[in-house]
Structure formats: C-alpha cells, structure tokens
Short mmCIF file of C-alpha atoms in Angstrom, two decimals:
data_model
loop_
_atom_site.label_atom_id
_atom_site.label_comp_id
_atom_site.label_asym_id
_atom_site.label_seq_id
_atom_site.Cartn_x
_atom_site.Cartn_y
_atom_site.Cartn_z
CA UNK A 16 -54.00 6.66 42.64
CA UNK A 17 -56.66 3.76 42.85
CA UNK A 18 -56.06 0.81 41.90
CA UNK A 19 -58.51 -0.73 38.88
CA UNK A 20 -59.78 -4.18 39.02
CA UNK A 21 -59.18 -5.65 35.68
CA UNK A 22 -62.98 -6.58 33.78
CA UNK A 23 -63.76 -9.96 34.45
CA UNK A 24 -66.80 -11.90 34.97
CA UNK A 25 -66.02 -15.20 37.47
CA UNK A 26 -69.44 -16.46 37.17
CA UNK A 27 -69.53 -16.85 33.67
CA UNK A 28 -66.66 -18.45 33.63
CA UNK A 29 -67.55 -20.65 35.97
CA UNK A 30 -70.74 -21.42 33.81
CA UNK A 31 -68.67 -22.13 30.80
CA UNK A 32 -66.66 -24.32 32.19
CA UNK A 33 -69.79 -25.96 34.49
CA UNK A 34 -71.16 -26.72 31.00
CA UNK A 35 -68.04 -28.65 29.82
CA UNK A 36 -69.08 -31.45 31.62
CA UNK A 37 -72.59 -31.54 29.68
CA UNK A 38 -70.64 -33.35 26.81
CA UNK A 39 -68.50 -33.14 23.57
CA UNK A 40 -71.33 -31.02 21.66
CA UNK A 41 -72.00 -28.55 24.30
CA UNK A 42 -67.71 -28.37 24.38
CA UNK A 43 -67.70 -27.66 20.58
CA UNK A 44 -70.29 -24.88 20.99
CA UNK A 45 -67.89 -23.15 23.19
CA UNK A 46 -65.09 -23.31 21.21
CA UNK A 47 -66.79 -22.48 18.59
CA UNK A 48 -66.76 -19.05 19.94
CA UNK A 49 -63.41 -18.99 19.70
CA UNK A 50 -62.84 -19.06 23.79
CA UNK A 51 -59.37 -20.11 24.53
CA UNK A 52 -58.21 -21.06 28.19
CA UNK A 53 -55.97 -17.94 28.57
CA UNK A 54 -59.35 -15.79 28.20
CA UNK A 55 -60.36 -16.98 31.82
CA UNK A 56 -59.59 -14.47 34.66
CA UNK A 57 -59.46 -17.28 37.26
CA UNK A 58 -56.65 -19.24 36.75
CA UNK A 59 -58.61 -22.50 37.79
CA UNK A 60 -61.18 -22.05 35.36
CA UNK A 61 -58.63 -21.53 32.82
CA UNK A 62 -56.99 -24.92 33.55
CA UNK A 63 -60.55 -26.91 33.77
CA UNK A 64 -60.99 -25.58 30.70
CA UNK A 65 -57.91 -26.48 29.04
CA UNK A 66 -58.34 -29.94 30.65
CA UNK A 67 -61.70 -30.16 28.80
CA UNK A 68 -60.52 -29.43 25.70
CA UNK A 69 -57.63 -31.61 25.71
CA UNK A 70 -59.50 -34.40 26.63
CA UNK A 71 -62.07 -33.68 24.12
CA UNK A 72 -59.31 -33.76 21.17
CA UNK A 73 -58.56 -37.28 22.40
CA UNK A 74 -61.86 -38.19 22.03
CA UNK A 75 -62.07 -39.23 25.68
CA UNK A 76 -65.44 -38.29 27.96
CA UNK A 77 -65.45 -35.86 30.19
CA UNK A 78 -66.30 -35.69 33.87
CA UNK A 79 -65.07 -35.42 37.38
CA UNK A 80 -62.63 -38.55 37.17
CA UNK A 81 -60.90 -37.39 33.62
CA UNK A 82 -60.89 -34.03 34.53
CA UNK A 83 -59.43 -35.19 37.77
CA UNK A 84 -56.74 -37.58 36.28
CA UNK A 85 -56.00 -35.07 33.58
CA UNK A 86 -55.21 -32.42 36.34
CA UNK A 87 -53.43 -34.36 38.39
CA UNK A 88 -50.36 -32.87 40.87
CA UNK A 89 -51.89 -28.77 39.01
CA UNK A 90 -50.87 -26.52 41.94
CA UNK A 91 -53.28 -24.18 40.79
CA UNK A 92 -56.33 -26.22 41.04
CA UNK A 93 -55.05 -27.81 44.53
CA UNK A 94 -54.70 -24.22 45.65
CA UNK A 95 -58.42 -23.64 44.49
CA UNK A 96 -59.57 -26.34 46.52
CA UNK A 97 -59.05 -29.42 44.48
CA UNK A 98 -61.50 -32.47 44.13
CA UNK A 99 -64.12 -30.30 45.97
CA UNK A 100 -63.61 -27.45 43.57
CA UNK A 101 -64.16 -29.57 40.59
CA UNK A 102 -67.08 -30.74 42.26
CA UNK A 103 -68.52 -27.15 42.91
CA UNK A 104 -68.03 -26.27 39.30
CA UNK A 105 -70.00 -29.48 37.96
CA UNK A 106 -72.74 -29.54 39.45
CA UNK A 107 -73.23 -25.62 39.90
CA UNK A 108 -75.13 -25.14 36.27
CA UNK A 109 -78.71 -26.65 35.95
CA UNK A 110 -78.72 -26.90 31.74
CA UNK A 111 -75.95 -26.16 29.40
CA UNK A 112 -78.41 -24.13 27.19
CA UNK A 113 -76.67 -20.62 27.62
CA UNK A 114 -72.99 -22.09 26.94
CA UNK A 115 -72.02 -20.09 24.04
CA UNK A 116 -73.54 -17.17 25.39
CA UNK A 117 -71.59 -17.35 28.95
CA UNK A 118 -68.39 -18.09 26.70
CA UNK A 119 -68.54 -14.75 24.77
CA UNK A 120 -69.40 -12.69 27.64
CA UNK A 121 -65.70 -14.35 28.91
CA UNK A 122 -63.81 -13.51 25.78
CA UNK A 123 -65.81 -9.88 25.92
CA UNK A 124 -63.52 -9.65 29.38
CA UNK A 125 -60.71 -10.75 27.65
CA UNK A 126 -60.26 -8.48 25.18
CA UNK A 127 -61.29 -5.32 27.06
CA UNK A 128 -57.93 -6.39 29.89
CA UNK A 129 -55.87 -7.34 26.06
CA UNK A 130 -56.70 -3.40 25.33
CA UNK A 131 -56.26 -2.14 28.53
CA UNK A 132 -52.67 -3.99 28.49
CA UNK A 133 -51.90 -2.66 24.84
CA UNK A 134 -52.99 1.00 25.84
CA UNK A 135 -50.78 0.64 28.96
CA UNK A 136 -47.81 -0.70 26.86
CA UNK A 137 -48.38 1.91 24.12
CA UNK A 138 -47.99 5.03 27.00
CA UNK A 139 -44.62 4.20 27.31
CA UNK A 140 -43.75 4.05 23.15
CA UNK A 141 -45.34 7.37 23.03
CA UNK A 142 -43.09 9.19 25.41
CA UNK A 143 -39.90 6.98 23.43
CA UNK A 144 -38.38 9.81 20.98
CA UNK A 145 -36.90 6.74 19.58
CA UNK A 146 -39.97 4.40 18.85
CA UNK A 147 -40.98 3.85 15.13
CA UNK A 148 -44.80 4.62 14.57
CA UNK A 149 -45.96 4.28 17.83
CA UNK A 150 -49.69 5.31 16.95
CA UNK A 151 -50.35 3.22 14.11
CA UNK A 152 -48.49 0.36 16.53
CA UNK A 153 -51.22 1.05 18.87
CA UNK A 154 -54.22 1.41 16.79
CA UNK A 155 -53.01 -1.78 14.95
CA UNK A 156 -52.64 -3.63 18.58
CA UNK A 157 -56.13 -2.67 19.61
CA UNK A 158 -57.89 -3.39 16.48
CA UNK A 159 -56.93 -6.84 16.45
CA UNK A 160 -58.58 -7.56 19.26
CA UNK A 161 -61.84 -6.74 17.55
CA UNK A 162 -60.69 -10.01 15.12
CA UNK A 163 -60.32 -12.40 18.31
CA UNK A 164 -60.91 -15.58 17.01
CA UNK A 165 -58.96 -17.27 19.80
CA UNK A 166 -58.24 -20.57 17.42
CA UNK A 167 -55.21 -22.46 18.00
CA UNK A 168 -53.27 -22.68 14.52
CA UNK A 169 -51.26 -25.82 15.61
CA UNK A 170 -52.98 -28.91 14.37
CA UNK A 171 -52.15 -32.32 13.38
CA UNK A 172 -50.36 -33.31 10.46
CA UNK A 173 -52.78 -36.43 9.88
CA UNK A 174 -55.98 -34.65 10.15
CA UNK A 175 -54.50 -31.36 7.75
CA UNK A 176 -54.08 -34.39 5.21
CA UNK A 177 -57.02 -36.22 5.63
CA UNK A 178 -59.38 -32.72 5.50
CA UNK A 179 -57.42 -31.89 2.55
CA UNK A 180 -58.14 -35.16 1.01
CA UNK A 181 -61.86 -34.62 1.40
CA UNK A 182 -61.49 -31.32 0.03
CA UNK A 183 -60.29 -32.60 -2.96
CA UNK A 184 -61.79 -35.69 -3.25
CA UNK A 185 -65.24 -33.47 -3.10
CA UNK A 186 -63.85 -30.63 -6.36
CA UNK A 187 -63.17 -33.96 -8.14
CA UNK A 188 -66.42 -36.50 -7.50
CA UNK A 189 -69.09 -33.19 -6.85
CA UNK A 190 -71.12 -31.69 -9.49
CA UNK A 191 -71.28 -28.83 -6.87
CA UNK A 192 -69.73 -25.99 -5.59
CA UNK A 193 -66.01 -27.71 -4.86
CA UNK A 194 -64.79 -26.76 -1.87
CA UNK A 195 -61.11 -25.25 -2.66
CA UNK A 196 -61.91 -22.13 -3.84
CA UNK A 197 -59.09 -19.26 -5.08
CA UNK A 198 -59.24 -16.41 -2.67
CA UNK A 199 -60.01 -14.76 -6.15
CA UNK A 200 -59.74 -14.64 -9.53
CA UNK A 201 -58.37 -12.65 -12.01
CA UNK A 202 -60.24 -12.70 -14.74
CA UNK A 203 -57.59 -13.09 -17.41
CA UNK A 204 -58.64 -16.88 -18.20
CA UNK A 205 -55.16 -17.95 -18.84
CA UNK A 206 -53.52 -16.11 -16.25
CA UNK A 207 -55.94 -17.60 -13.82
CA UNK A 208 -55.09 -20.90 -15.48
CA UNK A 209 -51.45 -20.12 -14.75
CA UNK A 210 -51.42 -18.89 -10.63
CA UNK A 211 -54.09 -19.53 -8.42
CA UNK A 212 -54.37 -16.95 -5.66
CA UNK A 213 -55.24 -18.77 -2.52
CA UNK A 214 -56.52 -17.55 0.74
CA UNK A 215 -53.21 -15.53 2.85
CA UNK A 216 -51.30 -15.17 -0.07
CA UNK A 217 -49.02 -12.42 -0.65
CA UNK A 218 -49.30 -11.39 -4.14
CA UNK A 219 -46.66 -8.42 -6.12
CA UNK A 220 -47.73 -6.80 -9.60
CA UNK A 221 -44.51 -5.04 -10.42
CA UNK A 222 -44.56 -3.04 -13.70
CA UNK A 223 -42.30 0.08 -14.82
CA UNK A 224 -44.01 3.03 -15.08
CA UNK A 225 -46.99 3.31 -17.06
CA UNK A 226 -47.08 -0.26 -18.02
CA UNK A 227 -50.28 -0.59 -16.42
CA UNK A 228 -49.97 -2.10 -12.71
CA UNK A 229 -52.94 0.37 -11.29
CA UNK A 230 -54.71 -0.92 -14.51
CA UNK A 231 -54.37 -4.65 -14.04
CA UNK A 232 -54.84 -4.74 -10.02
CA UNK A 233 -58.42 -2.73 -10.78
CA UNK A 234 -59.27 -4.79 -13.33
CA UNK A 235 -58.69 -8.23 -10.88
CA UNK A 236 -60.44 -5.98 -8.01
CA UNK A 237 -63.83 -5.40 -10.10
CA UNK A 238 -63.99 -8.89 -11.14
CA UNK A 239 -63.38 -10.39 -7.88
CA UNK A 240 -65.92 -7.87 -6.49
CA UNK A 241 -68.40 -8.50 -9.89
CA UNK A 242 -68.11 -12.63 -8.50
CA UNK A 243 -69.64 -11.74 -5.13
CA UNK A 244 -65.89 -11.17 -3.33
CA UNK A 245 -65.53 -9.13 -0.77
CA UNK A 246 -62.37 -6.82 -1.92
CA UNK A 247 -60.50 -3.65 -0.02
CA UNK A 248 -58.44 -1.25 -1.91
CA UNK A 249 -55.88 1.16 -0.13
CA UNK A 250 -55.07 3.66 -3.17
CA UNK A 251 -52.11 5.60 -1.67
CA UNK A 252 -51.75 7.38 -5.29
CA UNK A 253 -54.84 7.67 -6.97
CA UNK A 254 -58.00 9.64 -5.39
CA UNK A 255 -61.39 7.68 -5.41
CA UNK A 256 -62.66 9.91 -7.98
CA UNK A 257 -60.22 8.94 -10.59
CA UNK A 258 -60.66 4.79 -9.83
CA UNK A 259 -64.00 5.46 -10.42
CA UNK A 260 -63.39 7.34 -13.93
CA UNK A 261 -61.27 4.18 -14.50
CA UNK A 262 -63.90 1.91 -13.30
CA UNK A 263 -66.47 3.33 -15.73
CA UNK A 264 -64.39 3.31 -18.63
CA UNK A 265 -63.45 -0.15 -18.62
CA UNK A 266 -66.96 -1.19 -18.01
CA UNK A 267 -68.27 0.94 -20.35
CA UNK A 268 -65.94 1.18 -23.07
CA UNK A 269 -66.12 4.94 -23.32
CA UNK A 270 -62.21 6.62 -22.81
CA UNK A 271 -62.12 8.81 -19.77
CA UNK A 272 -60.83 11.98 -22.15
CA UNK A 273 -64.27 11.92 -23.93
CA UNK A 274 -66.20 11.26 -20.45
CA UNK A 275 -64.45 14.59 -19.46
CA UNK A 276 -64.99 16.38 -22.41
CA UNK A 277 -68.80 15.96 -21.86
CA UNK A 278 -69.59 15.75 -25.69
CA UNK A 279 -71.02 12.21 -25.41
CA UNK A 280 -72.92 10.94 -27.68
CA UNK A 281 -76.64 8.83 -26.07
CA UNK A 282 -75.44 6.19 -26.70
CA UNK A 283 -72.27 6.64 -24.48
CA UNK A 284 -74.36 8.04 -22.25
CA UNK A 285 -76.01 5.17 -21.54
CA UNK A 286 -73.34 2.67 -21.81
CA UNK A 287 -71.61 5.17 -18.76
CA UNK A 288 -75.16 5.22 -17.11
CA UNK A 289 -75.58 0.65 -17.01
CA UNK A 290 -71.70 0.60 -15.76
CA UNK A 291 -72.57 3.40 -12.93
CA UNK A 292 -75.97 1.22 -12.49
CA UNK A 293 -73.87 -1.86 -12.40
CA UNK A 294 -71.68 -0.52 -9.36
CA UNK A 295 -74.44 -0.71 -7.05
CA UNK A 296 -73.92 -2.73 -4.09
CA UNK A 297 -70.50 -4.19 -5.08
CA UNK A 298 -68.55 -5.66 -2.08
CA UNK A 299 -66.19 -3.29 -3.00
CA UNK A 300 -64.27 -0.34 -0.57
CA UNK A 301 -62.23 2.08 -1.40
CA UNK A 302 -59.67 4.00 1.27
CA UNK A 303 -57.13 6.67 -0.14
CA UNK A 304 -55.53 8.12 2.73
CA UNK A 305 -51.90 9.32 1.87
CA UNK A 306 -49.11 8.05 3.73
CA UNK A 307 -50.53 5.52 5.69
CA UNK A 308 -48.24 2.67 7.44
CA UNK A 309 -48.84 -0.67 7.24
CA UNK A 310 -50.43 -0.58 10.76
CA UNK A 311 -52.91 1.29 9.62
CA UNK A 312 -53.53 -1.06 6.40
CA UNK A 313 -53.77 -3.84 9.09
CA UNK A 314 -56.42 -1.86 11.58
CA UNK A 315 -58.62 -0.71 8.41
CA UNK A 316 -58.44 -4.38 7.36
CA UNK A 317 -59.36 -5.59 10.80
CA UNK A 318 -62.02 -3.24 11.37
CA UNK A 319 -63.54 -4.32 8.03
CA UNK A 320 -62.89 -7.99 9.31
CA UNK A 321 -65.30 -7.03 11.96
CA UNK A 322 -68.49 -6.85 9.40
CA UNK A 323 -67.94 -9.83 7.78
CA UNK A 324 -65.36 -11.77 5.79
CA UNK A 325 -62.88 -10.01 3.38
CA UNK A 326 -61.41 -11.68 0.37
CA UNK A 327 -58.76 -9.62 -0.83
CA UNK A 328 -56.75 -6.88 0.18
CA UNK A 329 -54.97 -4.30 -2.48
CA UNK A 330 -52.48 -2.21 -2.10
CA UNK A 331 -51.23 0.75 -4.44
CA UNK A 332 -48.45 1.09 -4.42
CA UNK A 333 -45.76 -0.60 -1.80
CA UNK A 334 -43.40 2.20 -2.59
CA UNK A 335 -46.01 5.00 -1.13
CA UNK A 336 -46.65 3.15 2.00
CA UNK A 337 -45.13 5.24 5.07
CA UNK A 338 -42.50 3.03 6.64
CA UNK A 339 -42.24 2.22 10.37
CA UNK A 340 -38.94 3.25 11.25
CA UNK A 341 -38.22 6.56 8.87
CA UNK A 342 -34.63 6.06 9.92
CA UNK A 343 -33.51 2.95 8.10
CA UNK A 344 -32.45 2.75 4.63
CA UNK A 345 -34.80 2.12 2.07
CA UNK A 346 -34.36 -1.82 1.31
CA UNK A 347 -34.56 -2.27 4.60
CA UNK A 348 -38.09 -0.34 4.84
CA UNK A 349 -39.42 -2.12 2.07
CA UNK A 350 -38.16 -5.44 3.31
CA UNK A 351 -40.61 -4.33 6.87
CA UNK A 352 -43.05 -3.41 4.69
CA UNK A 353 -43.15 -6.39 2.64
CA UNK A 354 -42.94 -8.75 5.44
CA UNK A 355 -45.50 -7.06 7.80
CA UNK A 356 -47.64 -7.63 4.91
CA UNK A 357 -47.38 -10.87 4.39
CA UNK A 358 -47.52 -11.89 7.96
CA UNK A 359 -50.78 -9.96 7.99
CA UNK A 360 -52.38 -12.11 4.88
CA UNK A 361 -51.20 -14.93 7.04
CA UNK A 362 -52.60 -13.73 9.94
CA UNK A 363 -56.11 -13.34 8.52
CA UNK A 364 -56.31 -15.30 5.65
CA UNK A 365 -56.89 -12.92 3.10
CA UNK A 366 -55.01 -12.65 -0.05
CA UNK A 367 -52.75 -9.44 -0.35
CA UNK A 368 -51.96 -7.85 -3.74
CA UNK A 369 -49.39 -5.21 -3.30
CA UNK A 370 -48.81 -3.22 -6.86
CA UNK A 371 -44.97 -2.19 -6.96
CA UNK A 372 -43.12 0.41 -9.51
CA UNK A 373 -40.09 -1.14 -10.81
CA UNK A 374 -37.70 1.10 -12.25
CA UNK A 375 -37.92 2.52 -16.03
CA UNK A 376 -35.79 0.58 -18.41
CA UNK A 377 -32.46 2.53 -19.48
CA UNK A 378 -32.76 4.28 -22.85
CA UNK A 379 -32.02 1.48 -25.82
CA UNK A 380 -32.30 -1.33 -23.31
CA UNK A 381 -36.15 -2.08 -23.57
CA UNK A 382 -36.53 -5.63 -22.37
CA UNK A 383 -38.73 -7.63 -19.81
CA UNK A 384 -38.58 -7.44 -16.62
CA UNK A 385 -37.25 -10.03 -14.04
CA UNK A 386 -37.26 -10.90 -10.50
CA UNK A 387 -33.81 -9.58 -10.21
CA UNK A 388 -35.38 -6.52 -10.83
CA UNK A 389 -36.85 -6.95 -7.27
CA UNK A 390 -33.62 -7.67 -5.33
CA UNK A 391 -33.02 -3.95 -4.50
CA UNK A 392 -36.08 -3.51 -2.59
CA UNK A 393 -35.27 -6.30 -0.01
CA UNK A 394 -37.61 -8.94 0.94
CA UNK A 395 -40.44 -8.60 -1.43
CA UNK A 396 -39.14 -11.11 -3.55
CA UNK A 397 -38.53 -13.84 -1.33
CA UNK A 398 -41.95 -12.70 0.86
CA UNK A 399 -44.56 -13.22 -2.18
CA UNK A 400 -46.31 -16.09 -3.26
CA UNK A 401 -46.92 -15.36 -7.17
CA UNK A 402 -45.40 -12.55 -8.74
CA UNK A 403 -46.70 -11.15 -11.81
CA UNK A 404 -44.71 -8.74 -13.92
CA UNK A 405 -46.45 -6.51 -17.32
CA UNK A 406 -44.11 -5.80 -20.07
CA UNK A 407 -45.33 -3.29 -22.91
CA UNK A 408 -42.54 -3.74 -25.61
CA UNK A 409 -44.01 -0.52 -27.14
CA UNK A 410 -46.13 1.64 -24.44
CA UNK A 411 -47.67 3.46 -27.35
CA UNK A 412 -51.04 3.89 -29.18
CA UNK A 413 -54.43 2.61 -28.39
CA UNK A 414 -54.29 -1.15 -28.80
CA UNK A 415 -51.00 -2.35 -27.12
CA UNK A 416 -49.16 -5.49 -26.83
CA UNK A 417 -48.22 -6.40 -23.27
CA UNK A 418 -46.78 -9.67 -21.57
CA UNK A 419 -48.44 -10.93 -17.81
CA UNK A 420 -45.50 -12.92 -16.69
CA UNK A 421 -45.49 -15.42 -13.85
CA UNK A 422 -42.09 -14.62 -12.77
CA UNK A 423 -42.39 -16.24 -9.92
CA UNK A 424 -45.85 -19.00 -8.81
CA UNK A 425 -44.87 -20.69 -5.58
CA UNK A 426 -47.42 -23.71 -6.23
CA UNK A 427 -47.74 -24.05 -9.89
CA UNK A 428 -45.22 -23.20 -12.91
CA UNK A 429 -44.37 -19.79 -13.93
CA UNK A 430 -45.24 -18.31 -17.59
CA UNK A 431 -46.07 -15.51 -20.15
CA UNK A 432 -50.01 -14.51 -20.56
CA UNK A 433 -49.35 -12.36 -24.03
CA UNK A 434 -52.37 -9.94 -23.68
CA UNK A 435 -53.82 -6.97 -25.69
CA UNK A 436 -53.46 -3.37 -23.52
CA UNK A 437 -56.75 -1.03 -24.50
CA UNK A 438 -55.45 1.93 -23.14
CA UNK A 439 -58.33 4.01 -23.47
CA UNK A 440 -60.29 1.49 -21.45
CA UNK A 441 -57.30 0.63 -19.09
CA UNK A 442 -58.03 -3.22 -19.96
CA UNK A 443 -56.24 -6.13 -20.91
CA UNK A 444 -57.50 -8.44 -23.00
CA UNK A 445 -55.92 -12.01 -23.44
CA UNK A 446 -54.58 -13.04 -26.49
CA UNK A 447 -53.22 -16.17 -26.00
CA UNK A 448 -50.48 -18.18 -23.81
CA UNK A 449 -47.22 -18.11 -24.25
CA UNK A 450 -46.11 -20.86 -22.67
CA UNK A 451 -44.74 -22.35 -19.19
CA UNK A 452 -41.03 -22.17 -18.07
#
C-alpha cells in the first residue's frame, strides 16, 4: 500500500509567518482567521508562529532579536537551522498584502489532515460491535471542522473584566444599540423580564403532557425569528406540516380545526393568507428527522454554522432524542444527552432550548411542578441554565390559566409569569407577574 503525504502547503506557511514580522496589524489579520500554531505542517513554522503571537499579547515588537530571545534553547528551530532559518523566513516575503489569504490556505490544510485523522480513527469504531453511535460520532467529528475557528478560549481575567465593563458601561451611557444582547427573547414581556437567555445557554421547558411545552418553545422560536434571529428547530415529534398549521394559527388567530375544515369565512382567509405572507424569508429552519442522536443535532447545527451565525437551537423533545449508548439505563442516557448538549451550546455559543415531558400528575394530586420533578432523568437539572416549567391547574376549555415558572434562573431570581393559554391559537398571553422567590 502507498503511503499518502498528508495535505500541506510549506510555502504558505512560510508566507504567513514571513508576514509576522511586518507588524502587530498584519499579526491581527492572521489571527483573525482563526490560524492557530498547531495548523502549521512544519513544526518550525508552527513555533515562529506561536513566538509571534505570544510576543504580540505582550505588546512587545516583533523581529529577528524577539523572535530570537523568545525561542531561545527550541530544539526544533535549532534543528531547522536556527538564527539563519529565522533569517530565511523574514526576509523571504516582499509585502505582507496576501497575509490573511496565505493563512487560510494553511488552516484549509489543517482541517483536510483533522478529517483525514477523524475518518482514520472512526474505521476502527465501526468495526467495534461495542462502540455507541459510531456514525453520528463521525459525522459529528468531521463537521466540526467545517466550524474551525481556531480561537484560544483561555484569556485573562483582567481584560474579561475590563471588556465587560465597556460592555456595560456602553447599554448604560448609549442611546444605541447596547452591546449585551440576549441570545433571544421570548416574547412573554415579564418572563423575559424574569430570565435572560444569553448566548451558550442551556435552556429546559419541562411541562406534563399537554400543558403546552411544543406551544411555548414555537411561540419563543417565531418571535426570535420575527426579531431578525437566526433560529433551528429539530422537531423529533411533530412533522413540519403540523408546526406550520401551528404557526398559522397563532399568527392568524384562526383554530387549526376550522383551517382543516375548509369552511373559512374571507375574512379568515385572509388573516391565514398575511400570516403565510408574513413567513417569508424568516431566519427560521425546520429539521424533523426521527430518532436522531445528539451527534447529529451537533453536525446539522454545525453545518448551518457554516452559512452564517445561528442564534438559537430547539429541541423537541429530549426524551425522543436517540441516545448514544442504547445499553445504559435511561437516567444515565438522559444525563449524556443533557450534557452533550450543553457542552455543545458552550462550544458554539448558541443558546439551546431543549423541551422535556415531565410525567402526568397522579389522579387527585394536581399541583405544580418542581425541579425535583427533574431528578429522575439525571443531569438535566444540574446541566441547564434557566428552567422554565408550565402549569395548567385546569387543562380545559378555550381560554386557560397557566403558570411560566422560573424554577430554576442561574443569573437572576426565579418566579411565576401567570399567563392566559388560547388553546385554539396555541398562545400564551401574559397576564401579570406573580412574583419572585
């Protein structure tokens, strides 16, 4: 069998790194790319540009004699030639001009050996009896490489606080746009009062069954996607076709029975016609594949990463989604489910709702529910940010009273949002606030 040479390309490297010594703004173009040392085939070139970086982040100049000190007693540049190597790489680019370009052809390299190294991993899981998902593993491994951002997520406690502080300082002394933004809102006024979804959060909407959790998570999905977010839905229960009755009734007003009976009056018709028109062009996606693992939540989100930004991801509901290892018992699925989803909010930095289905209340013992009401499905309790839990007192009839309750609001207080239920429209309408607790 021939042996492969793993893609590389050693002359843009060595033009990436050539233009490191054209000065700190050229340097921040590159990184701005997301180019990371490790991406460099030649090991040299990886520690030049390491040595670069570093000494930008110290805000010290760079050239031969930093460079130099800064690599001081490095076998690997020694065995490269040394002095005269760093020499060689200076002064072998006429204009730093093409930086950022030369820097993404590197990464481009980097990620095609990262997939070649995943796919080689991944033959062996497949032939394993005993691995857990090994295909959605895989696809999961490889579409992250299409996110390679190559950012390094340590930082400085001092500068997290002082970019903070301008953060804040600017949504408190600005007339516009503040900077801290919610990864979303709700649209409940006093429920968005109450939590405030941020960026990476891991979200639960737990309700018993037919309380409305499909309702409420599609009614924050169409007015985060109605404010210009950028919003994902994985419906693992309901088909497409029936969101979208649910989509047009809320918007409309008109109940789904009488939009499937047909016998419509014009005016209705209209009303469903202007929420059809209005629709058009939301940032909003739909997938409903059945029985799809959390890997493959992650690689749809990632491959949706790759057009542009996503805000929010939703998920309906945690109980449906296929579990990696089909063996273990079931809190210890949902635990794996629940934490590979919140390590993937983290990962990306966008928000995760997951809509869970608590269990129905025992005859005669109607009563809210609780966190405790979690504890039997593992981690998701202790994995979420906010949770928010709907209680319907009396689940009948058209106009329905039903609690939002902050059970559990990591930054902020918890609290009861006492709400109206249309259940024709599948829409809650606030009522007032309870109060904090």
């Amino acid at each position: 069998m021939i042996e492969r040479i793993p893609p590389s390309d050693i002359e843009a490297e060595a033009a990436v790194v050539a233009a490191c010594f054209c000065g700190a703004q050229v340097i921040a173009e590159i990184q701005s790319t997301g180019l990371v040392p490790s991406d460099c085939y030649n090991e040299a070139h990886g520690e030049v540009l390491g040595a670069c970086y570093n000494l930008t982040k110290a805000r010290k100049p760079v050239d031969l004699i930093t460079v130099r000190t800064q690599l001081a007693g490095n076998g690997i540049i020694e065995d490269a030639g040394g002095y005269g190597f760093l020499i060689e790489l200076a002064t072998s680019i006429p204009t730093a001009a093409h930086a950022a370009y030369y820097a993404k052809i590197v990464i481009e390299k980097s990620q095609r050996r990262q997939a070649i190294r995943a796919l080689s991993n991944g033959l062996d899981s497949l032939f394993d009896p005993q691995s857990a998902d090994p295909v959605g593993r895989i696809q999961a491994k490889v579409m992250a490489l299409g996110g390679h951002t190559g950012t390094n997520k340590t930082a400085e406690f001092d500068d997290v606080v002082g970019r903070t502080f301008e953060a804040l300082n600017d949504a408190w002394s600005n007339d516009n746009e503040p900077e801290i933004q919610p990864a979303f809102k709700t649209g409940i006024p006093g429920l968005d009062d109450l939590v405030w979804i941020e960026p990476g959060d891991f979200v639960i909407i737990g309700a018993r069954p037919g309380d409305g959790k499909t309702s409420l998570g599609l009614q924050m999905m169409l007015n985060a996607a109605r404010s210009g977010k950028r919003v994902l839905f994985h419906s693992l229960e309901m088909e497409r076709k029936k969101i979208a009755m649910r989509y047009l009734s809320s918007l409309s007003g008109v109940s789904i029975n009488r939009m499937k009976s047909g016998r419509l009056t014009l005016e209705e018709k209209g009303k469903v016609a202007h929420a059809t028109n209005e629709a058009q062009g939301l940032p909003f996606r739909i997938e409903d594949t059945p029985n799809i693992s959390v890997a493959g939540i992650a690689a749809n989100l990632r491959r949706e990463l790759l057009k542009g930004p996503v805000d929010a991801l939703f998920v309906d509901h945690l109980l449906k989604v296929r579990p990696a290892d089909g063996r273990a018992d079931r809190r210890h699925q949902m635990s794996q489910i629940s934490n590979d989803l919140d390590l993937l909010g983290q990962e990306t930095g966008v928000a995760i709702v997951g809509l869970y289905q608590l269990k129905r209340a025992e005859p005669g013992k109607m009563k809210p529910p609780r966190l405790d009401d979690l504890k039997e499905s593992g981690t998701i309790e202790e994995d979420a940010d906010i949770v928010i839990l709907i209680y319907q007192p009396d689940p009948a009839g058209s106009f329905r009273a039903a609690d939002l309750i902050a059970a559990k609001n990591r930054d902020g207080a918890k609290g009861t949002i006492q709400t109206t239920f249309e259940s024709q429209r599948m829409l809650f309408t606030e009522a007032k606030k309870v109060g904090t607790f």
